[in-house]
Amino acid sequence: MSTTRAWYPCRRSVVDRDRHRVLAGNVDDGLADRSSKDTTFRVARVGSYDLTGGKRRWYADLAKVAADGKQHLIADVTVAPDGTVYAVDQHTPTVFRIDRNGRASVFLRSDLLKGTVDVPTFLSGIGMTAVAWTPQNHLIIAKAGGCLVRIPVKHRD
């Protein structure tokens, strides 16, 4: 049985039962069989898939949305009550927002979210590692250095 894969998923996928879907990230951290110097940390996408059959509903290219030419590594995703998806990037201090139809935008860029943790010979400047939605309409973002950042979100439910 082959274990060949094109890209690595993000560390966490989210089941959104209200909309009957799975949300999953897709990254290239340079270790997959189809990785190259041109794709490593350049693949940063989130997809929405039907919970029962797995059919793809949408697939958002966040590196393209960032339009900054930098390396990206989507670490985690969360979903708000209205179905909006938020994704955090370990390489840049960027939080992405994706609407229910897969239209992505940059929600926030802030030096407060900039990375400071290094993994020798692999990654440097690791920033955000996880994100969660709270009932108080906040994003709680965990940084690799061990701190939490609370981001208020004006949201329509």
mmCIF file of C-alpha atoms in Angstrom:
data_model
loop_
_atom_site.group_PDB
_atom_site.id
_atom_site.type_symbol
_atom_site.label_atom_id
_atom_site.label_comp_id
_atom_site.label_asym_id
_atom_site.label_seq_id
_atom_site.Cartn_x
_atom_site.Cartn_y
_atom_site.Cartn_z
ATOM 1 C CA MET A 1 0.000 0.000 0.000
ATOM 2 C CA SER A 2 1.406 3.380 -1.015
ATOM 3 C CA THR A 3 1.675 6.253 1.441
ATOM 4 C CA THR A 4 2.399 8.824 -1.251
ATOM 5 C CA ARG A 5 0.629 12.125 -0.739
ATOM 6 C CA ALA A 6 0.641 15.431 -2.486
ATOM 7 C CA TRP A 7 0.352 17.862 0.424
ATOM 8 C CA TYR A 8 -0.014 17.721 4.172
ATOM 9 C CA PRO A 9 -3.273 18.724 5.857
ATOM 10 C CA CYS A 10 -3.292 21.287 8.623
ATOM 11 C CA ARG A 11 -3.105 19.897 12.109
ATOM 12 C CA ARG A 12 -6.839 20.107 12.668
ATOM 13 C CA SER A 13 -9.951 19.767 10.618
ATOM 14 C CA VAL A 14 -13.300 21.021 11.835
ATOM 15 C CA VAL A 15 -16.675 19.314 11.520
ATOM 16 C CA ASP A 16 -19.429 21.892 11.006
ATOM 17 C CA ARG A 17 -22.556 19.840 11.702
ATOM 18 C CA ASP A 18 -24.897 22.828 11.248
ATOM 19 C CA ARG A 19 -23.881 23.059 7.586
ATOM 20 C CA HIS A 20 -23.117 19.338 7.176
ATOM 21 C CA ARG A 21 -19.483 19.836 6.143
ATOM 22 C CA VAL A 22 -15.863 19.216 7.061
ATOM 23 C CA LEU A 23 -13.397 22.103 6.816
ATOM 24 C CA ALA A 24 -9.771 21.174 6.227
ATOM 25 C CA GLY A 25 -6.544 22.965 5.494
ATOM 26 C CA ASN A 26 -4.010 22.016 2.854
ATOM 27 C CA VAL A 27 -0.342 22.981 3.067
ATOM 28 C CA ASP A 28 3.013 22.010 1.590
ATOM 29 C CA ASP A 29 5.671 21.991 4.298
ATOM 30 C CA GLY A 30 8.322 20.554 1.985
ATOM 31 C CA LEU A 31 8.101 16.932 3.129
ATOM 32 C CA ALA A 32 5.543 15.499 0.690
ATOM 33 C CA ASP A 33 6.497 13.520 -2.410
ATOM 34 C CA ARG A 34 5.323 16.247 -4.805
ATOM 35 C CA SER A 35 6.959 19.106 -2.896
ATOM 36 C CA SER A 36 9.517 21.235 -4.645
ATOM 37 C CA LYS A 37 11.375 24.415 -3.813
ATOM 38 C CA ASP A 38 8.678 26.259 -5.798
ATOM 39 C CA THR A 39 5.772 24.807 -3.783
ATOM 40 C CA THR A 40 7.192 24.533 -0.264
ATOM 41 C CA PHE A 41 5.252 26.899 2.000
ATOM 42 C CA ARG A 42 3.460 28.303 -1.067
ATOM 43 C CA VAL A 43 0.388 26.029 -0.808
ATOM 44 C CA ALA A 44 -2.014 27.488 1.761
ATOM 45 C CA ARG A 45 -5.612 26.468 1.150
ATOM 46 C CA VAL A 46 -8.787 25.587 3.022
ATOM 47 C CA GLY A 47 -11.512 23.373 1.602
ATOM 48 C CA SER A 48 -15.113 22.652 2.512
ATOM 49 C CA TYR A 49 -16.330 19.087 1.940
ATOM 50 C CA ASP A 50 -19.742 17.437 2.293
ATOM 51 C CA LEU A 51 -19.843 15.533 5.572
ATOM 52 C CA THR A 52 -21.503 12.435 4.104
ATOM 53 C CA GLY A 53 -20.088 11.965 0.631
ATOM 54 C CA GLY A 54 -16.912 14.037 0.819
ATOM 55 C CA LYS A 55 -17.717 16.083 -2.296
ATOM 56 C CA ARG A 56 -15.789 19.346 -2.369
ATOM 57 C CA ARG A 57 -17.993 22.429 -2.023
ATOM 58 C CA TRP A 58 -15.277 25.069 -2.275
ATOM 59 C CA TYR A 59 -11.504 25.412 -2.046
ATOM 60 C CA ALA A 60 -9.974 28.775 -1.051
ATOM 61 C CA ASP A 61 -6.383 29.645 -2.009
ATOM 62 C CA LEU A 62 -5.225 31.802 0.898
ATOM 63 C CA ALA A 63 -1.686 32.412 -0.425
ATOM 64 C CA LYS A 64 -3.289 34.004 -3.474
ATOM 65 C CA VAL A 65 -5.618 36.081 -1.289
ATOM 66 C CA ALA A 66 -2.677 37.259 0.848
ATOM 67 C CA ALA A 67 -0.998 38.513 -2.363
ATOM 68 C CA ASP A 68 2.202 39.189 -0.451
ATOM 69 C CA GLY A 69 4.633 36.745 -2.081
ATOM 70 C CA LYS A 70 5.547 35.359 1.347
ATOM 71 C CA GLN A 71 5.637 31.784 2.566
ATOM 72 C CA HIS A 72 2.452 30.553 4.247
ATOM 73 C CA LEU A 73 1.523 27.641 6.487
ATOM 74 C CA ILE A 74 -2.115 27.316 7.547
ATOM 75 C CA ALA A 75 -2.081 25.881 11.069
ATOM 76 C CA ASP A 76 -5.730 25.737 12.104
ATOM 77 C CA VAL A 77 -9.301 26.675 11.215
ATOM 78 C CA THR A 78 -12.442 27.467 13.228
ATOM 79 C CA VAL A 79 -16.027 28.258 12.312
ATOM 80 C CA ALA A 80 -18.339 31.006 13.617
ATOM 81 C CA PRO A 81 -22.060 30.394 14.260
ATOM 82 C CA ASP A 82 -23.027 31.908 10.888
ATOM 83 C CA GLY A 83 -20.678 29.552 9.007
ATOM 84 C CA THR A 84 -17.808 31.978 8.460
ATOM 85 C CA VAL A 85 -14.438 30.215 8.629
ATOM 86 C CA TYR A 86 -11.288 31.723 10.123
ATOM 87 C CA ALA A 87 -7.806 30.342 9.416
ATOM 88 C CA VAL A 88 -4.474 31.230 11.022
ATOM 89 C CA ASP A 89 -1.070 31.279 9.336
ATOM 90 C CA GLN A 90 2.080 30.156 11.178
ATOM 91 C CA HIS A 91 4.448 32.004 8.831
ATOM 92 C CA THR A 92 2.818 35.422 8.632
ATOM 93 C CA PRO A 93 0.807 37.398 11.187
ATOM 94 C CA THR A 94 -2.333 36.898 9.078
ATOM 95 C CA VAL A 95 -5.817 35.698 9.980
ATOM 96 C CA PHE A 96 -8.023 34.833 6.993
ATOM 97 C CA ARG A 97 -11.808 35.013 6.811
ATOM 98 C CA ILE A 98 -13.747 32.752 4.420
ATOM 99 C CA ASP A 99 -17.485 33.229 3.912
ATOM 100 C CA ARG A 100 -19.950 30.332 3.560
ATOM 101 C CA ASN A 101 -19.483 30.355 -0.225
ATOM 102 C CA GLY A 102 -15.691 30.058 -0.089
ATOM 103 C CA ARG A 103 -14.837 33.719 -0.765
ATOM 104 C CA ALA A 104 -11.694 34.441 1.230
ATOM 105 C CA SER A 105 -10.195 37.701 2.461
ATOM 106 C CA VAL A 106 -7.552 38.880 4.877
ATOM 107 C CA PHE A 107 -9.374 39.484 8.165
ATOM 108 C CA LEU A 108 -6.374 40.757 10.152
ATOM 109 C CA ARG A 109 -2.658 41.366 9.794
ATOM 110 C CA SER A 110 -0.929 42.406 12.993
ATOM 111 C CA ASP A 111 2.625 42.356 14.339
ATOM 112 C CA LEU A 112 1.058 41.225 17.635
ATOM 113 C CA LEU A 113 0.583 37.836 15.908
ATOM 114 C CA LYS A 114 4.128 37.687 14.478
ATOM 115 C CA GLY A 115 6.097 34.513 15.129
ATOM 116 C CA THR A 116 9.055 34.219 17.469
ATOM 117 C CA VAL A 117 9.598 30.462 17.875
ATOM 118 C CA ASP A 118 12.153 28.565 15.771
ATOM 119 C CA VAL A 119 12.461 24.860 14.975
ATOM 120 C CA PRO A 120 16.115 24.458 13.905
ATOM 121 C CA THR A 121 16.659 23.322 10.301
ATOM 122 C CA PHE A 122 12.908 23.378 9.581
ATOM 123 C CA LEU A 123 10.902 26.506 10.486
ATOM 124 C CA SER A 124 11.713 29.894 11.913
ATOM 125 C CA GLY A 125 9.434 32.614 13.150
ATOM 126 C CA ILE A 126 6.523 30.319 14.025
ATOM 127 C CA GLY A 127 3.568 32.369 15.160
ATOM 128 C CA MET A 128 -0.036 31.264 15.456
ATOM 129 C CA THR A 129 -0.701 27.572 15.991
ATOM 130 C CA ALA A 130 -4.413 27.329 16.822
ATOM 131 C CA VAL A 131 -7.664 29.310 16.682
ATOM 132 C CA ALA A 132 -11.050 28.903 18.344
ATOM 133 C CA TRP A 133 -14.369 30.785 18.226
ATOM 134 C CA THR A 134 -16.015 31.817 21.506
ATOM 135 C CA PRO A 135 -19.706 32.532 22.222
ATOM 136 C CA GLN A 136 -18.687 36.122 23.065
ATOM 137 C CA ASN A 137 -17.777 36.713 19.371
ATOM 138 C CA HIS A 138 -14.040 36.506 19.849
ATOM 139 C CA LEU A 139 -11.307 34.537 18.200
ATOM 140 C CA ILE A 140 -8.872 33.034 20.700
ATOM 141 C CA ILE A 141 -5.521 32.518 18.998
ATOM 142 C CA ALA A 142 -2.747 30.401 20.512
ATOM 143 C CA LYS A 143 0.804 31.368 19.635
ATOM 144 C CA ALA A 144 3.731 28.958 19.529
ATOM 145 C CA GLY A 145 5.421 30.838 22.365
ATOM 146 C CA GLY A 146 2.604 29.898 24.741
ATOM 147 C CA CYS A 147 0.453 33.004 24.892
ATOM 148 C CA LEU A 148 -3.193 33.483 23.921
ATOM 149 C CA VAL A 149 -4.531 36.466 21.988
ATOM 150 C CA ARG A 150 -8.201 37.450 22.029
ATOM 151 C CA ILE A 151 -9.529 39.172 18.907
ATOM 152 C CA PRO A 152 -13.047 40.679 19.078
ATOM 153 C CA VAL A 153 -15.105 40.065 15.933
ATOM 154 C CA LYS A 154 -18.137 42.039 14.876
ATOM 155 C CA HIS A 155 -20.323 39.323 13.443
ATOM 156 C CA ARG A 156 -23.836 38.868 12.145
ATOM 157 C CA ASP A 157 -25.477 35.590 13.147
#
